[in-house]
Amino acid sequence: MTIRSLIQEMRSRPHRIVHDAASTAPGSDPFRWSELPEELLREILIRVESADGGDWPSRRSVVACAGVCRCWRLLMKEIVSVPEISSRLTFPISLKQAGPRDSLVQCFIKRNRNTQSYHLYIGLTNSLTDNGKFLLAASKLKRATCTDYIISLRSDDMSRRSNAYLGRVRSNFLGTKFTVFDGNLMPQTRAAKMLKSRSSNLMKVSPRVPQGSYPVAHISYELNVLGSRGPRRMRCVMDTVPMSVMEPRGRVASTSFFRSHSKPLRSNSASCSESSNNLRDPPLVLSNKTPRWHEQLRCWCLNFHGRVTVASVKNFQLVAVGECEGETEQRTERIILQFGKVGKDMFTMDYGYPISAFQAFAICLSSFETRIACE
């Protein structure tokens, strides 16, 4: 049986099957795909993964293979490389993993003013007008003292109690400071509470299980009431990403879909000098690249390499900032995140190592807020 016939037969099944050979009912025929020798199965899946390339919608064959049975799923997790190496977004876990080192993942955001919602897509072509593949959705909740952006895997489910909930972005009253919260730990917490209620009194919930979301990044915009300091100035402190990842051999801690193994390096956005003294490995700090003044156009300009076509105060490029040395800062030239306007409600978002699609999307959401004190 060829690879193409295997995939076609798998797609023709009426629904997604998660099969365990040990749970096969007595007297029923065993699932023949689960009985393939592991060496042959691995070779088949490697060819499927390599034949589909790195673009959607062909990557759906890889996802379909991972949903056949437990054995296929475990092998696919080993075969498919992380975005840092392959530059491919295949499974939902890829949205929480660091982007590629040598390139930027090209995405775009569509804004719906009526519903106050934002949808993130990955571009399927180099065109700025393609439909793309849906990745994440966010909904804006305006409150009396702050603004919340709920980030979810599904555009039709923005509940914080849903398994699709990934996190949120919360602003202060003036809209000059934002905190990004990772909410992937909440479903595991509810499962632990459920086990406690259904079990005997002898079983206790582990105190290590988090009791809610925790901050992973802090974003601040510098005050500029009279507009004398030029365009917006923003600063992002990545609390769970150390500064050492910018070194040639630096690596971001691995992450899973409902559990993050990295812990916050600090609990507040203190100054860079304090973090350098109190921590052996301070958190990564990102700052917007300073635009240059164009005399002929009479405006501030940045080189987005054709990814931005409309001038806007929301446009920015983020680079890493080195450790503080007096009042001077050393900034790298490599762009980690760039965001810009290409239409009335269309924006491009390109990100790379060491931040993830979730972190990049959360940072860009903070730019949509209108703040008079910073413009």
Coordinates of C-alpha atoms in Angstrom, one line a residue:
M1 CA 0.0 0.0 0.0
T2 CA 1.5 3.4 -1.0
I3 CA 1.7 6.4 1.2
R4 CA -0.9 8.3 -0.9
S5 CA -3.4 5.5 -0.5
L6 CA -2.8 5.3 3.2
I7 CA -3.5 9.0 3.6
Q8 CA -6.6 8.9 1.4
E9 CA -8.0 6.0 3.3
M10 CA -7.3 7.8 6.6
R11 CA -9.0 11.0 5.4
S12 CA -12.0 9.0 4.2
R13 CA -12.8 7.9 7.7
P14 CA -16.0 9.7 9.1
H15 CA -14.3 11.2 12.1
R16 CA -10.9 11.5 13.9
I17 CA -9.9 8.3 15.6
V18 CA -7.6 8.0 18.6
H19 CA -7.0 4.3 18.9
D20 CA -5.2 2.2 21.5
A21 CA -4.6 -1.4 20.6
A22 CA -4.9 -2.5 24.2
S23 CA -8.5 -1.3 24.3
T24 CA -9.7 -3.2 21.3
A25 CA -12.9 -5.1 22.0
P26 CA -12.7 -8.9 22.1
G27 CA -13.8 -10.5 18.9
S28 CA -13.3 -7.4 16.8
D29 CA -10.7 -7.0 14.1
P30 CA -7.6 -5.1 15.3
F31 CA -6.6 -1.8 13.7
R32 CA -4.2 -2.9 11.0
W33 CA -2.2 0.4 11.0
S34 CA -1.2 0.0 14.6
E35 CA 0.4 -3.4 13.9
L36 CA 2.9 -2.1 11.4
P37 CA 6.5 -2.7 12.4
E38 CA 7.9 0.5 14.0
E39 CA 10.8 0.8 11.6
L40 CA 8.4 0.6 8.6
L41 CA 6.0 3.0 10.2
R42 CA 8.7 5.5 11.0
E43 CA 9.9 5.4 7.4
I44 CA 6.4 6.0 6.1
L45 CA 5.8 9.0 8.4
I46 CA 9.2 10.5 7.6
R47 CA 8.3 10.4 3.9
V48 CA 4.9 11.9 4.6
E49 CA 6.5 14.7 6.6
S50 CA 9.1 15.4 3.9
A51 CA 6.7 15.2 1.0
D52 CA 4.3 17.8 2.5
G53 CA 7.0 20.4 2.7
G54 CA 6.7 23.3 5.1
D55 CA 3.6 25.1 3.8
W56 CA -0.1 24.8 4.5
P57 CA -2.5 23.3 3.5
S58 CA -0.2 20.4 2.6
R59 CA 0.8 20.2 6.3
R60 CA -2.6 18.9 7.2
S61 CA -1.5 15.4 6.1
V62 CA 1.1 15.4 8.9
V63 CA -1.6 16.5 11.4
A64 CA -3.9 13.7 10.1
C65 CA -1.2 11.1 10.6
A66 CA -0.7 12.3 14.2
G67 CA -4.4 11.8 14.9
V68 CA -4.6 8.1 13.8
C69 CA -3.5 6.4 16.9
R70 CA -1.2 6.8 19.9
C71 CA 1.7 5.1 18.2
W72 CA 1.5 7.4 15.2
R73 CA 1.2 10.4 17.4
L74 CA 4.3 9.7 19.4
L75 CA 6.3 9.0 16.3
M76 CA 5.1 12.2 14.6
K77 CA 6.1 14.2 17.7
E78 CA 9.7 12.9 17.3
I79 CA 9.8 13.4 13.5
V80 CA 8.4 16.9 13.2
S81 CA 11.1 19.5 14.2
V82 CA 10.4 22.5 16.3
P83 CA 9.9 25.9 14.6
E84 CA 13.3 27.0 15.7
I85 CA 14.9 24.5 13.4
S86 CA 12.3 23.9 10.7
S87 CA 10.5 27.2 10.5
R88 CA 7.2 25.3 10.4
L89 CA 4.1 25.6 12.5
T90 CA 2.4 22.2 12.5
F91 CA 0.8 21.5 15.8
P92 CA -0.8 23.8 18.4
I93 CA 2.3 23.4 20.6
S94 CA 4.2 25.3 17.9
L95 CA 2.4 28.5 18.9
K96 CA 4.2 28.4 22.3
Q97 CA 7.6 27.5 20.9
A98 CA 10.3 29.9 19.8
G99 CA 10.4 31.0 16.2
P100 CA 13.2 30.3 13.7
R101 CA 16.7 31.6 14.2
D102 CA 17.6 32.6 10.7
S103 CA 14.3 33.9 9.4
L104 CA 11.0 35.5 10.4
V105 CA 7.6 33.7 10.3
Q106 CA 5.4 35.9 8.2
C107 CA 1.9 36.3 9.7
F108 CA -0.8 38.9 9.5
I109 CA -3.6 40.2 11.8
K110 CA -7.2 41.0 10.7
R111 CA -9.1 43.4 13.0
N112 CA -12.9 43.5 13.3
R113 CA -13.9 46.8 14.7
N114 CA -17.6 45.8 15.2
T115 CA -16.8 42.8 17.4
Q116 CA -13.6 44.1 18.8
S117 CA -11.8 40.9 17.8
Y118 CA -8.4 40.2 16.2
H119 CA -7.5 37.1 14.2
L120 CA -3.9 35.9 13.6
Y121 CA -3.1 34.0 10.4
I122 CA 0.1 32.6 8.9
G123 CA 0.8 33.7 5.3
L124 CA 0.6 30.9 2.7
T125 CA 2.3 33.0 0.0
N126 CA 4.5 36.1 -0.1
S127 CA 1.4 38.2 -1.1
L128 CA 0.0 40.6 1.5
T129 CA -3.6 39.7 0.4
D130 CA -3.8 35.9 0.7
N131 CA -6.3 34.2 3.0
G132 CA -3.7 32.5 5.2
K133 CA -4.2 29.8 7.8
F134 CA -5.9 30.7 11.1
L135 CA -3.7 30.5 14.1
L136 CA -5.1 32.5 17.1
A137 CA -7.9 34.8 18.0
A138 CA -8.2 37.6 20.5
S139 CA -11.2 39.5 21.9
K140 CA -11.0 42.9 23.5
L141 CA -12.9 43.4 26.8
K142 CA -13.2 47.0 27.9
R143 CA -13.4 47.5 31.7
A144 CA -13.7 50.5 34.0
T145 CA -10.1 50.4 35.1
C146 CA -8.3 48.4 32.4
T147 CA -8.5 46.6 29.1
D148 CA -8.3 42.9 28.7
Y149 CA -7.4 40.9 25.5
I150 CA -8.4 37.3 25.7
I151 CA -6.3 35.0 23.5
S152 CA -7.7 31.7 22.3
L153 CA -7.1 28.9 19.8
R154 CA -10.7 29.2 18.6
S155 CA -12.4 32.3 17.3
D156 CA -15.8 31.2 18.5
D157 CA -14.7 30.4 22.1
M158 CA -13.3 33.1 24.2
S159 CA -14.1 31.7 27.6
R160 CA -11.2 31.5 30.2
R161 CA -12.6 28.2 31.3
S162 CA -12.2 26.6 27.9
N163 CA -9.4 24.3 26.8
A164 CA -8.8 26.6 23.9
Y165 CA -7.8 29.5 26.2
L166 CA -4.1 30.4 26.0
G167 CA -3.7 33.6 27.9
R168 CA -4.6 37.3 28.2
V169 CA -3.1 40.8 28.0
R170 CA -4.1 43.3 30.6
S171 CA -3.4 47.1 30.6
N172 CA -3.3 49.6 33.4
F173 CA -5.7 52.5 33.6
L174 CA -3.8 54.9 31.3
G175 CA -3.0 52.1 28.8
T176 CA 0.8 52.7 29.0
K177 CA 1.7 49.4 30.7
F178 CA 0.6 45.9 29.7
T179 CA 1.1 42.5 31.3
V180 CA 1.0 39.2 29.3
F181 CA -0.4 36.3 31.3
D182 CA 0.1 32.6 30.2
G183 CA -3.1 30.7 30.9
N184 CA -2.1 27.2 29.7
L185 CA -1.9 25.9 33.2
M186 CA -5.5 26.4 34.1
P187 CA -7.0 23.2 32.5
Q188 CA -4.5 21.1 34.4
T189 CA -5.5 22.9 37.6
R190 CA -9.2 22.2 37.1
A191 CA -8.4 18.5 36.4
A192 CA -6.5 18.3 39.6
K193 CA -9.4 19.8 41.6
M194 CA -11.8 17.3 39.9
L195 CA -9.6 14.4 40.9
K196 CA -9.7 15.6 44.5
S197 CA -13.5 15.9 44.6
R198 CA -14.0 12.4 43.2
S199 CA -11.4 10.6 45.2
S200 CA -11.0 9.8 48.9
N201 CA -9.8 12.2 51.5
L202 CA -6.4 10.4 51.5
M203 CA -5.5 11.8 48.1
K204 CA -4.3 15.4 48.0
V205 CA -3.7 17.9 45.2
S206 CA 0.0 18.6 44.6
P207 CA 0.9 22.1 45.9
R208 CA 3.1 22.5 42.8
V209 CA 0.1 22.7 40.5
P210 CA -0.4 26.4 39.7
Q211 CA -3.6 28.1 40.8
G212 CA -4.1 30.2 37.7
S213 CA -2.2 32.1 35.0
Y214 CA 1.1 33.9 35.7
P215 CA 2.8 36.9 34.0
V216 CA 5.3 36.1 31.3
A217 CA 6.0 39.5 29.9
H218 CA 5.7 43.2 30.7
I219 CA 5.2 45.9 28.0
S220 CA 5.5 49.6 28.7
Y221 CA 5.2 52.7 26.5
E222 CA 7.1 55.8 27.4
L223 CA 5.1 58.9 28.1
N224 CA 5.2 61.6 25.4
V225 CA 2.4 64.1 26.2
L226 CA 3.5 66.9 24.0
G227 CA 4.9 64.7 21.2
S228 CA 8.4 66.2 21.6
R229 CA 10.2 62.9 21.7
G230 CA 9.1 61.6 18.3
P231 CA 7.3 58.3 17.7
R232 CA 6.2 55.8 20.3
R233 CA 8.8 54.2 22.5
M234 CA 8.0 50.8 23.8
R235 CA 9.9 48.3 25.9
C236 CA 9.2 44.6 26.5
V237 CA 10.6 42.6 29.4
M238 CA 10.3 38.9 28.7
D239 CA 10.1 37.5 32.2
T240 CA 10.4 33.8 31.2
V241 CA 13.1 34.3 28.5
P242 CA 16.6 34.8 29.8
M243 CA 19.0 37.2 28.1
S244 CA 21.5 34.3 27.5
V245 CA 19.3 33.0 24.6
M246 CA 20.8 35.8 22.5
E247 CA 24.2 34.2 22.7
P248 CA 25.2 31.8 19.8
R249 CA 24.4 28.7 21.9
G250 CA 21.6 30.1 23.9
R251 CA 18.4 28.0 24.0
V252 CA 14.8 28.8 25.1
A253 CA 13.4 26.3 27.6
S254 CA 11.1 23.8 26.1
T255 CA 7.3 24.1 26.5
S256 CA 4.3 21.9 26.3
F257 CA 0.7 22.6 25.3
F258 CA -0.8 22.8 28.8
R259 CA 2.3 23.0 30.9
S260 CA 5.2 25.4 30.7
H261 CA 8.5 24.3 32.2
S262 CA 10.0 27.8 32.3
K263 CA 9.4 29.9 35.4
P264 CA 9.3 33.7 35.6
L265 CA 12.8 35.1 36.2
R266 CA 11.2 37.9 38.2
S267 CA 7.8 39.1 39.4
N268 CA 7.9 42.7 38.4
S269 CA 9.4 45.0 35.8
A270 CA 12.2 46.5 37.8
S271 CA 15.0 48.4 36.2
C272 CA 17.7 46.8 34.2
S273 CA 20.4 47.7 36.7
E274 CA 18.5 46.0 39.6
S275 CA 17.9 42.8 37.6
S276 CA 21.6 42.7 36.6
N277 CA 22.7 42.8 40.3
N278 CA 20.1 40.5 41.7
L279 CA 20.0 37.9 39.0
R280 CA 22.8 35.8 37.4
D281 CA 20.8 35.6 34.2
P282 CA 18.5 38.7 33.7
P283 CA 15.4 38.5 31.5
L284 CA 15.5 39.4 27.8
V285 CA 14.6 43.0 27.1
L286 CA 13.2 44.2 23.8
S287 CA 13.0 47.7 22.6
N288 CA 11.6 49.3 19.5
K289 CA 14.1 50.3 16.8
T290 CA 14.5 54.0 16.5
P291 CA 13.2 55.3 13.2
R292 CA 15.1 57.8 11.1
W293 CA 13.7 61.2 10.0
H294 CA 13.3 61.4 6.2
E295 CA 13.8 65.0 5.0
Q296 CA 12.1 64.6 1.7
L297 CA 9.1 62.7 2.9
R298 CA 9.0 64.7 6.2
C299 CA 8.2 61.7 8.3
W300 CA 9.8 59.0 10.4
C301 CA 10.8 55.9 8.4
L302 CA 11.8 52.3 9.1
N303 CA 12.8 49.6 6.6
F304 CA 10.2 46.8 6.7
H305 CA 11.5 45.3 3.5
G306 CA 8.1 45.6 1.7
R307 CA 6.0 44.1 4.5
V308 CA 4.4 47.4 5.5
T309 CA 2.7 49.8 3.1
V310 CA 0.7 52.3 5.2
A311 CA 2.3 54.8 7.6
S312 CA 0.9 54.4 11.1
V313 CA 2.0 55.2 14.7
K314 CA 1.4 51.6 15.5
N315 CA 4.2 50.4 13.2
F316 CA 7.3 49.1 15.1
Q317 CA 10.3 46.8 15.0
L318 CA 11.7 45.2 18.2
V319 CA 15.3 44.3 18.8
A320 CA 17.1 43.0 21.8
V321 CA 18.7 45.4 24.3
G322 CA 22.0 44.5 26.1
E323 CA 22.8 45.0 29.7
C324 CA 22.8 48.5 31.1
E325 CA 26.1 50.3 31.2
G326 CA 25.4 53.7 32.8
E327 CA 22.9 55.4 30.6
T328 CA 23.9 53.6 27.3
E329 CA 22.3 50.5 25.9
Q330 CA 23.6 48.1 23.4
R331 CA 21.0 47.0 20.8
T332 CA 21.3 44.2 18.4
E333 CA 20.6 44.7 14.7
R334 CA 18.6 41.5 14.3
I335 CA 14.8 42.2 14.2
I336 CA 12.9 39.8 16.5
L337 CA 9.4 41.2 15.9
Q338 CA 8.0 43.7 13.4
F339 CA 4.4 44.9 13.1
G340 CA 2.9 47.2 10.6
K341 CA -0.2 48.4 8.8
V342 CA -1.0 47.3 5.2
G343 CA -4.8 48.2 5.1
K344 CA -7.6 49.7 7.0
D345 CA -7.9 46.6 9.3
M346 CA -5.0 44.5 8.1
F347 CA -1.6 44.4 9.8
T348 CA 1.5 42.2 9.2
M349 CA 3.3 40.5 12.1
D350 CA 6.7 38.8 11.5
Y351 CA 8.5 37.2 14.4
G352 CA 11.5 35.0 15.0
Y353 CA 13.7 33.5 17.7
P354 CA 13.5 33.6 20.7
I355 CA 9.8 34.6 21.1
S356 CA 6.8 32.5 20.1
A357 CA 3.7 33.3 18.0
F358 CA 1.7 33.7 21.2
Q359 CA 4.1 36.2 22.7
A360 CA 4.4 38.1 19.5
F361 CA 0.6 38.3 19.1
A362 CA 0.2 39.5 22.7
I363 CA 2.8 42.3 22.1
C364 CA 1.1 43.4 19.0
L365 CA -2.3 43.5 20.7
S366 CA -0.9 46.2 23.1
S367 CA -0.1 48.4 20.1
F368 CA -3.8 48.6 19.1
E369 CA -4.7 50.7 22.2
T370 CA -5.0 54.4 21.5
R371 CA -3.0 56.3 24.2
I372 CA -2.9 60.1 24.0
A373 CA -0.2 60.3 26.6
C374 CA 2.3 58.4 24.4
E375 CA 1.7 59.8 20.9

